[in-house]
CSV table of C-alpha atoms in Angstrom, one decimal:
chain,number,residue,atom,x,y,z
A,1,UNK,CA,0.0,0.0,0.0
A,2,UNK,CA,1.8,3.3,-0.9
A,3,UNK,CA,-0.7,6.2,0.9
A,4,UNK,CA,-1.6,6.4,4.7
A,5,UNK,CA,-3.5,9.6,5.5
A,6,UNK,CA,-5.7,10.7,8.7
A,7,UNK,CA,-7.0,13.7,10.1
A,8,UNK,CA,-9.0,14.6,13.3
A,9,UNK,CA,-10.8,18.0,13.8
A,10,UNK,CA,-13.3,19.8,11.8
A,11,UNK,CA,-14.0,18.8,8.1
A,12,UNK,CA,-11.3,16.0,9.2
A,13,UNK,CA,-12.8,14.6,6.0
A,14,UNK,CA,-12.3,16.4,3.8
A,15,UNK,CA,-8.7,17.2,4.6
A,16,UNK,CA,-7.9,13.4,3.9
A,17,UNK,CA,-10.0,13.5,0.7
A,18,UNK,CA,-7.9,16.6,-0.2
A,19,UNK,CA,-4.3,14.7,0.7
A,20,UNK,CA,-5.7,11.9,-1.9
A,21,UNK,CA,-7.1,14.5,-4.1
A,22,UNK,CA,-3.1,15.7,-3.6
A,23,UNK,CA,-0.9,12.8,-4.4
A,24,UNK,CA,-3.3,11.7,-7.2
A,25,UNK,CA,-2.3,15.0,-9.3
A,26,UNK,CA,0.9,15.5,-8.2
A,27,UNK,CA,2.4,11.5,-8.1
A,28,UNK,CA,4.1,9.3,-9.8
A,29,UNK,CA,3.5,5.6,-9.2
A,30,UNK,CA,1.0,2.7,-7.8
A,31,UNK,CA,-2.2,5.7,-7.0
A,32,UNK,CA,-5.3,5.7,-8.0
A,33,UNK,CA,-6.0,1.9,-8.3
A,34,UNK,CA,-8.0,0.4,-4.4
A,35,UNK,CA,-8.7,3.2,-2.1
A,36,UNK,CA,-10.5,2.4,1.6
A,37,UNK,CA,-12.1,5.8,3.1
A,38,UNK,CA,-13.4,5.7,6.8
A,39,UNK,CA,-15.1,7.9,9.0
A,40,UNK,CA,-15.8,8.3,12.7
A,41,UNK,CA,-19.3,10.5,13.0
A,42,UNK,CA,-20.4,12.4,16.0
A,43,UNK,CA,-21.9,9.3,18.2
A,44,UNK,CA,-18.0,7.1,17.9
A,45,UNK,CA,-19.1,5.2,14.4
A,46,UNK,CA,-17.3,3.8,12.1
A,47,UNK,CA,-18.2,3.6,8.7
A,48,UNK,CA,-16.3,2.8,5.2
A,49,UNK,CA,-16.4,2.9,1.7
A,50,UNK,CA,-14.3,1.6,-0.8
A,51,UNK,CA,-13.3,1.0,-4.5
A,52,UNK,CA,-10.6,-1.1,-6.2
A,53,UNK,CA,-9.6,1.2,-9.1
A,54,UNK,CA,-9.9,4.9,-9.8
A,55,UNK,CA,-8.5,6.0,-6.2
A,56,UNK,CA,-10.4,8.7,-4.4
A,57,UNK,CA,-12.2,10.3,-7.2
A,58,UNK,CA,-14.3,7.3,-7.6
A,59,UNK,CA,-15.5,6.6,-4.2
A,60,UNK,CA,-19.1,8.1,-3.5
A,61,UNK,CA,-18.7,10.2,-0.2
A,62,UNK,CA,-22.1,10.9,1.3
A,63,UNK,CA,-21.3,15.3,2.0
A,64,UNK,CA,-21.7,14.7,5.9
A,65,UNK,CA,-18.6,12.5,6.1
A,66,UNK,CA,-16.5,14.8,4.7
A,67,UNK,CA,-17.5,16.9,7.9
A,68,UNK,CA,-17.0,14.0,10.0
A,69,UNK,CA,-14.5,14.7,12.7
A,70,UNK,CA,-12.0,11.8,12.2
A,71,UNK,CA,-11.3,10.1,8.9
A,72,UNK,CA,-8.5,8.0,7.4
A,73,UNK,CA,-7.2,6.6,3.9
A,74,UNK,CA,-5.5,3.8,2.4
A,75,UNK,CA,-5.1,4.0,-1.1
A,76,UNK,CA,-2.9,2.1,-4.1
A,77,UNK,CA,-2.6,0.5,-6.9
A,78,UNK,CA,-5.7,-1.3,-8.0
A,79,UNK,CA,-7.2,-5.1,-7.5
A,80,UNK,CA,-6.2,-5.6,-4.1
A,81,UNK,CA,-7.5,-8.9,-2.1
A,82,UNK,CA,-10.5,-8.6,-0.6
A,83,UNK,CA,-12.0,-7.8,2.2
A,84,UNK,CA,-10.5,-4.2,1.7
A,85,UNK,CA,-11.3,-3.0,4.9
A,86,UNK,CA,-8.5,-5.1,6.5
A,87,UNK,CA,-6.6,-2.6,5.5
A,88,UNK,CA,-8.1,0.0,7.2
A,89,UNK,CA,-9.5,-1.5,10.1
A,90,UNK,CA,-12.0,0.7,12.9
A,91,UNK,CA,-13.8,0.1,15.9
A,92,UNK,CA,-16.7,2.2,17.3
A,93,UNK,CA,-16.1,4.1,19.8
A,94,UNK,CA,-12.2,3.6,19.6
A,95,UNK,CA,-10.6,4.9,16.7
A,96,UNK,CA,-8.7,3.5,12.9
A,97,UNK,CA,-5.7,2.2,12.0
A,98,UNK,CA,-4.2,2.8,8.6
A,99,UNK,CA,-1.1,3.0,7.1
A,100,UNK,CA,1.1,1.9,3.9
A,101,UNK,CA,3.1,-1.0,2.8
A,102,UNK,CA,1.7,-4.4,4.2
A,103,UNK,CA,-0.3,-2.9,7.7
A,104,UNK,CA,-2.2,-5.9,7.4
A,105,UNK,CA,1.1,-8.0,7.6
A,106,UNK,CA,0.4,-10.7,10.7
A,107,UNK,CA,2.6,-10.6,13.2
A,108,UNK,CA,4.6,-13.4,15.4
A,109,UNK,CA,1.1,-13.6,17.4
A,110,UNK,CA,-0.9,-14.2,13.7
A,111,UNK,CA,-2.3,-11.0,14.6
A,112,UNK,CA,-2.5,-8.4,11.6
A,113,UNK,CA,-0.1,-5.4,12.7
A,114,UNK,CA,-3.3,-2.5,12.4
A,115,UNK,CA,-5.4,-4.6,13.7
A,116,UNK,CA,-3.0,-5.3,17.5
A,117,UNK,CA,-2.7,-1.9,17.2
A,118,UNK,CA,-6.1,-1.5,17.2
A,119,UNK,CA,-7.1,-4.1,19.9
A,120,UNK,CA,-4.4,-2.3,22.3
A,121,UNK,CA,-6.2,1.0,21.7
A,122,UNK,CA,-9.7,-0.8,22.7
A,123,UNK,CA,-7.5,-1.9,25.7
A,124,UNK,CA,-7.4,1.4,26.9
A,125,UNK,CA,-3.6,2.3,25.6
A,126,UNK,CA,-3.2,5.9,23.6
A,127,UNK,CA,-2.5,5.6,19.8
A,128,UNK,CA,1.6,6.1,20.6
A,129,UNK,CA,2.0,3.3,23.0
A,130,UNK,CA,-0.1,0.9,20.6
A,131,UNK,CA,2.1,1.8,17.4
A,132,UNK,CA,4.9,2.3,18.9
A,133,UNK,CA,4.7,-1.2,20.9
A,134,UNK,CA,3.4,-3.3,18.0
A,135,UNK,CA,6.5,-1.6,16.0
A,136,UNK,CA,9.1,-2.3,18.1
A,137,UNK,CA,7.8,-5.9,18.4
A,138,UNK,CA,8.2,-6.4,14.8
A,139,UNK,CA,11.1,-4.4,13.4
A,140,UNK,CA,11.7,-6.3,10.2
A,141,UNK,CA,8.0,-6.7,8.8
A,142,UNK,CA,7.5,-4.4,5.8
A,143,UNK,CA,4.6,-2.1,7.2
A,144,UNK,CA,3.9,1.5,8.8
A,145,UNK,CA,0.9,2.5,10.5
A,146,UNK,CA,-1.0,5.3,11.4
A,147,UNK,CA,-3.6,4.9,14.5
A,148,UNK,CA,-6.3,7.9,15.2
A,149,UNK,CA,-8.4,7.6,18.1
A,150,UNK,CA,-12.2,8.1,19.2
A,151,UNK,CA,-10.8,11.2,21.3
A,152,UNK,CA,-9.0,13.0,18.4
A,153,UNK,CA,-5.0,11.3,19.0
A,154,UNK,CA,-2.7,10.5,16.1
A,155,UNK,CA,0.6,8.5,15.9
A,156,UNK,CA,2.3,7.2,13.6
A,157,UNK,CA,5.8,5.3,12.7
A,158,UNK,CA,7.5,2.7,10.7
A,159,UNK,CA,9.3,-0.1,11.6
A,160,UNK,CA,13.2,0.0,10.8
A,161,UNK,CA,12.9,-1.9,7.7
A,162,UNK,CA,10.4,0.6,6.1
A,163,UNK,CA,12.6,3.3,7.9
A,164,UNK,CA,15.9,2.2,5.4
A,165,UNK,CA,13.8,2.4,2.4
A,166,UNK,CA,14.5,5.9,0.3
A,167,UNK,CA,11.3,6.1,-1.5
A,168,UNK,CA,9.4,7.0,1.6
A,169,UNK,CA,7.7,10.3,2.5
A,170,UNK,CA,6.1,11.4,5.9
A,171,UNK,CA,4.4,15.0,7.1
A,172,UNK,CA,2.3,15.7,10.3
A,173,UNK,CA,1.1,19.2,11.4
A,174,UNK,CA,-1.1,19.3,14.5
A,175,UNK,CA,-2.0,22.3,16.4
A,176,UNK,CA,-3.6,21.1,19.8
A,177,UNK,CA,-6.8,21.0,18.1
A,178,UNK,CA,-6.9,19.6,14.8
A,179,UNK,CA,-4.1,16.9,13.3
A,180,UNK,CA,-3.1,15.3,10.1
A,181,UNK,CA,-0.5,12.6,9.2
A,182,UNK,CA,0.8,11.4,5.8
A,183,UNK,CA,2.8,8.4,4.9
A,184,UNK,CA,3.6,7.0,1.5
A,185,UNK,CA,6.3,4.9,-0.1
A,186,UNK,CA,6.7,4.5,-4.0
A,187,UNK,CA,5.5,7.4,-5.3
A,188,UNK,CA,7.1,10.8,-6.5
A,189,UNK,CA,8.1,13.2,-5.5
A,190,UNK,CA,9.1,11.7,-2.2
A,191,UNK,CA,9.6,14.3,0.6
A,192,UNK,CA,7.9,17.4,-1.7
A,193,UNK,CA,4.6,14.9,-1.9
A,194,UNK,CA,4.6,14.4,1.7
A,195,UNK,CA,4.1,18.1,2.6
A,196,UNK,CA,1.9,18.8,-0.4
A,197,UNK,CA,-0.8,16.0,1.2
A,198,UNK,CA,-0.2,17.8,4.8
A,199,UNK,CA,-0.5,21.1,3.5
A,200,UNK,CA,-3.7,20.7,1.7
A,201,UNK,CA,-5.4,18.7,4.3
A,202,UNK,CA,-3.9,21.4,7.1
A,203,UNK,CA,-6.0,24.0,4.9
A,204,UNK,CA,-9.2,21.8,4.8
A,205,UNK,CA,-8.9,21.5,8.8
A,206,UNK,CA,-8.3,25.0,9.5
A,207,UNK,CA,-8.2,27.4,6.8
A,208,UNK,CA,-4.9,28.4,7.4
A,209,UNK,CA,-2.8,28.9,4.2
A,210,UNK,CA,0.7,26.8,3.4
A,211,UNK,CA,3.3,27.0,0.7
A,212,UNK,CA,1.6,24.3,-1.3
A,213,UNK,CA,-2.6,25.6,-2.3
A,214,UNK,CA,-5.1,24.2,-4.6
A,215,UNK,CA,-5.7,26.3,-7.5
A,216,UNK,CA,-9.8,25.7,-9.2
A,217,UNK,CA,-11.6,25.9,-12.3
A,218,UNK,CA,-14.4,26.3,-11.7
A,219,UNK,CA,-16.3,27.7,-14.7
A,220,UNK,CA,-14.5,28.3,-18.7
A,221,UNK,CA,-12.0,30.8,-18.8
A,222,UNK,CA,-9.9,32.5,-22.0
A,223,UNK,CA,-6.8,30.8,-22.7
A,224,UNK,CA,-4.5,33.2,-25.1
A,225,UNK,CA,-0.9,33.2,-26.2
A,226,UNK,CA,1.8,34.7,-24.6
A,227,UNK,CA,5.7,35.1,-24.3
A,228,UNK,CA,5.5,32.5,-20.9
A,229,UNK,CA,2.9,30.3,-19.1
A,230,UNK,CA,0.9,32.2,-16.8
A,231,UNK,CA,-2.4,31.5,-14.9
A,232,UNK,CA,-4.0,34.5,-13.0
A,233,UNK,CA,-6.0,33.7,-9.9
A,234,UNK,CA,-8.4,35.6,-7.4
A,235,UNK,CA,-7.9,35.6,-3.6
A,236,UNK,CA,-9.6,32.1,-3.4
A,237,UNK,CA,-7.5,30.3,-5.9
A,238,UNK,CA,-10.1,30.6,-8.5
A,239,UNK,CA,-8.3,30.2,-11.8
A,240,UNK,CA,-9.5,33.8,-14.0
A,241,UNK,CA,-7.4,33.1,-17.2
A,242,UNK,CA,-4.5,30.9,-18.9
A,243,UNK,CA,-1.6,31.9,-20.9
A,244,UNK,CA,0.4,29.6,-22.9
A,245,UNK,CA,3.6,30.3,-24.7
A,246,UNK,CA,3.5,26.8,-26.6
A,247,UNK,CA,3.2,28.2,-30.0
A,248,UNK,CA,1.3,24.9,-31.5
A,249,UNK,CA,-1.6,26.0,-28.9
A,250,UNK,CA,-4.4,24.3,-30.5
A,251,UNK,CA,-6.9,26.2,-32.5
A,252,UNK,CA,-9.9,23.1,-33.0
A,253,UNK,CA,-11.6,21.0,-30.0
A,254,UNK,CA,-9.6,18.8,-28.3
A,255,UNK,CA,-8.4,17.7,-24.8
A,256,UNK,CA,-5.0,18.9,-24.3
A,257,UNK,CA,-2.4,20.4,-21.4
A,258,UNK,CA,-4.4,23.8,-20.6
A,259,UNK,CA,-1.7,24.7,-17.7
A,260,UNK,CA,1.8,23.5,-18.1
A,261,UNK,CA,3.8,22.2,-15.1
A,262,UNK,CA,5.6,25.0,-14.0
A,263,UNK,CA,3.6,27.8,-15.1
A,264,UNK,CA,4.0,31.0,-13.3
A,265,UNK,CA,1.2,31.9,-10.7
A,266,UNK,CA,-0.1,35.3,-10.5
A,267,UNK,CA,-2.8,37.1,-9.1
A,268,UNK,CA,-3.6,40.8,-8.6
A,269,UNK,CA,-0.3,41.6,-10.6
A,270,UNK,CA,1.9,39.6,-8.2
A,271,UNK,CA,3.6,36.7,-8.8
A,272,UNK,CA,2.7,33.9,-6.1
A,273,UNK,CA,4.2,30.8,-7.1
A,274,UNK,CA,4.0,28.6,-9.7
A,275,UNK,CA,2.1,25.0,-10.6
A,276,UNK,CA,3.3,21.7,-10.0
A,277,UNK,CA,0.9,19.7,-11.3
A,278,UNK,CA,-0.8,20.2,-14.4
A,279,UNK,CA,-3.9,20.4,-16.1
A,280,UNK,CA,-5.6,18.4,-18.7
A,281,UNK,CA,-8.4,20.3,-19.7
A,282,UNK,CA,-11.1,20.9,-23.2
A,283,UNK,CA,-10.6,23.4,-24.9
A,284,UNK,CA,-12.1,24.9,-27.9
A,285,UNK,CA,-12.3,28.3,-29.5
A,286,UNK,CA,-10.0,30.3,-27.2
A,287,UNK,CA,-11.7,28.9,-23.7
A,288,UNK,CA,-10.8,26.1,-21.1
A,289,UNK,CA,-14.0,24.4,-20.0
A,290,UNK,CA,-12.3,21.9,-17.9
A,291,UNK,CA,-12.8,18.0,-17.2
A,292,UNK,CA,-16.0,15.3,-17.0
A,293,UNK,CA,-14.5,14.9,-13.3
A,294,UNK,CA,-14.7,18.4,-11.5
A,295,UNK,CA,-12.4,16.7,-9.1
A,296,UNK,CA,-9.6,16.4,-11.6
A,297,UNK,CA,-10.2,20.2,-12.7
A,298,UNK,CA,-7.6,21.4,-9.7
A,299,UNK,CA,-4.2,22.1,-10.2
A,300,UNK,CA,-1.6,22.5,-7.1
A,301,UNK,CA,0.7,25.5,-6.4
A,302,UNK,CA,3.4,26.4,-4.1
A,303,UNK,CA,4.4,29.8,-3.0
């Protein structure tokens, strides 16, 4: 499994949809195939949905769990075995494990490694002490976890063989109140990835700005050439217009790159940043009119 994400606080989920949402545009590698979303609601439930290809995007999130106030991912390549939820397990009233690589991976006891994390948490022991004991107890299996709990507490860790790997990426903000955590192996960019997935998800928890922001297109805008690749943007990341210095900038429908990777940023006559991610988009007759999946019709900035 290459992504691990969850998030506790306010619209807890839809900060993990928005680390998925993340990774998807930005990565390289086994994404977008099986992806496990849970939820913990208001009264300690946990509830899951899940897909075995097309990642995030293709999951059907009812608009009240994205509000829920804890929530986790597990997502991958596609046609993994089933039951999916053993890779995400949850218990009401006590919390989630996720994670990445093999979390599901039994350990000397022929106990899955998420789930004795899990069953130590419904013993009363706070998310650290379960990941970090089942961790220490199994150094040398291939899995990292991440456990969040009824009352809001994250960890998260590796054990030392997924520690020596160099593909890996990890990123955790938390603020007393709200918390996210992001693990993933396999994809790239590794560390850049990472904080992307935080950052996003940090912004859905708490509005608070960070050096990498989605950028929206929302309704067509006029895409016209110019000497570099520009897109202009209002205070909310709304994308206003497109310029493209590719001189072959086609004329006639088609689907094609409307924002190159790299494109400058800029909005009220400043220069914020610049894309890295791109965007495949319609166009016809001078406009941009996006994608068949709104989801896909973001790109992702950094200051």
């Amino acid at each position: 499994m290459t992504i691990g994400v969850a998030a506790s606080g306010p619209q807890a989920g839809a900060a993990v949809r928005a680390a998925a949402l993340a990774a998807e545009s930005m990565g390289h590698g086994a994404i977008g195939g099986f992806a496990v979303f849970a939820v913990m609601d208001d009264a300690g439930r946990v509830r899951h949905r899940s897909c075995q290809r097309g990642g995030i995007t293709a999951l059907d999130l009812p608009p009240d769990w994205l509000q829920a106030p804890r929530a986790a991912l597990i997502e991958s390549g596609p046609d993994r075995p089933e039951p999916l939820v053993q890779f995400l397990p949850g218990a009401d009233g006590v919390g989630m494990v996720t994670g990445h690589r093999l979390p599901n991976r039994p350990g000397a006891d022929g106990i899955a490694l998420n789930q004795a994390a899990l069953g130590l948490m419904a013993a009363g022991a706070p998310p650290g002490d379960a990941v970090g004991q089942v961790l220490q107890a199994h150094p040398e299996i291939d899995a990292g976890l991440i456990a969040l709990s009824a009352a809001g507490e994250l960890a998260w860790g590796n054990t030392r063989r997924v520690d020596r790997r160099p593909d890996q990426g990890l990123a955790h903000r938390d603020n007393g109140l709200c918390r996210v955590a992001v693990l993933h192996n396999s994809i790239h960019p590794c560390p850049p990835l990472a904080d992307a997935m935080a950052d996003l998800a940090w912004y859905a928890l708490t509005g608070e700005s960070a050096p990498y922001r989605t950028l929206t297109l929302g309704t067509p805008v006029a895409i016209t050439a110019a000497a570099r690749d520009r897109v202009h943007v209002d205070a909310q990341g709304r994308i206003l217009a497109i310029e493209q210095a590719d001189p072959s900038l086609p004329q006639t429908p088609r689907r094609a790159s409307a924002v190159y990777l790299g494109s400058e940023v800029w909005q009220d006559g400043r220069h914020i940043g610049h894309t890295v991610s791109e965007l495949i988009a319609d166009m016809a007759d001078g406009r941009v009119y996006g994608v068949p999946d709104p989801a896909r019709s973001l790109i992702i900035m950094k200051e």
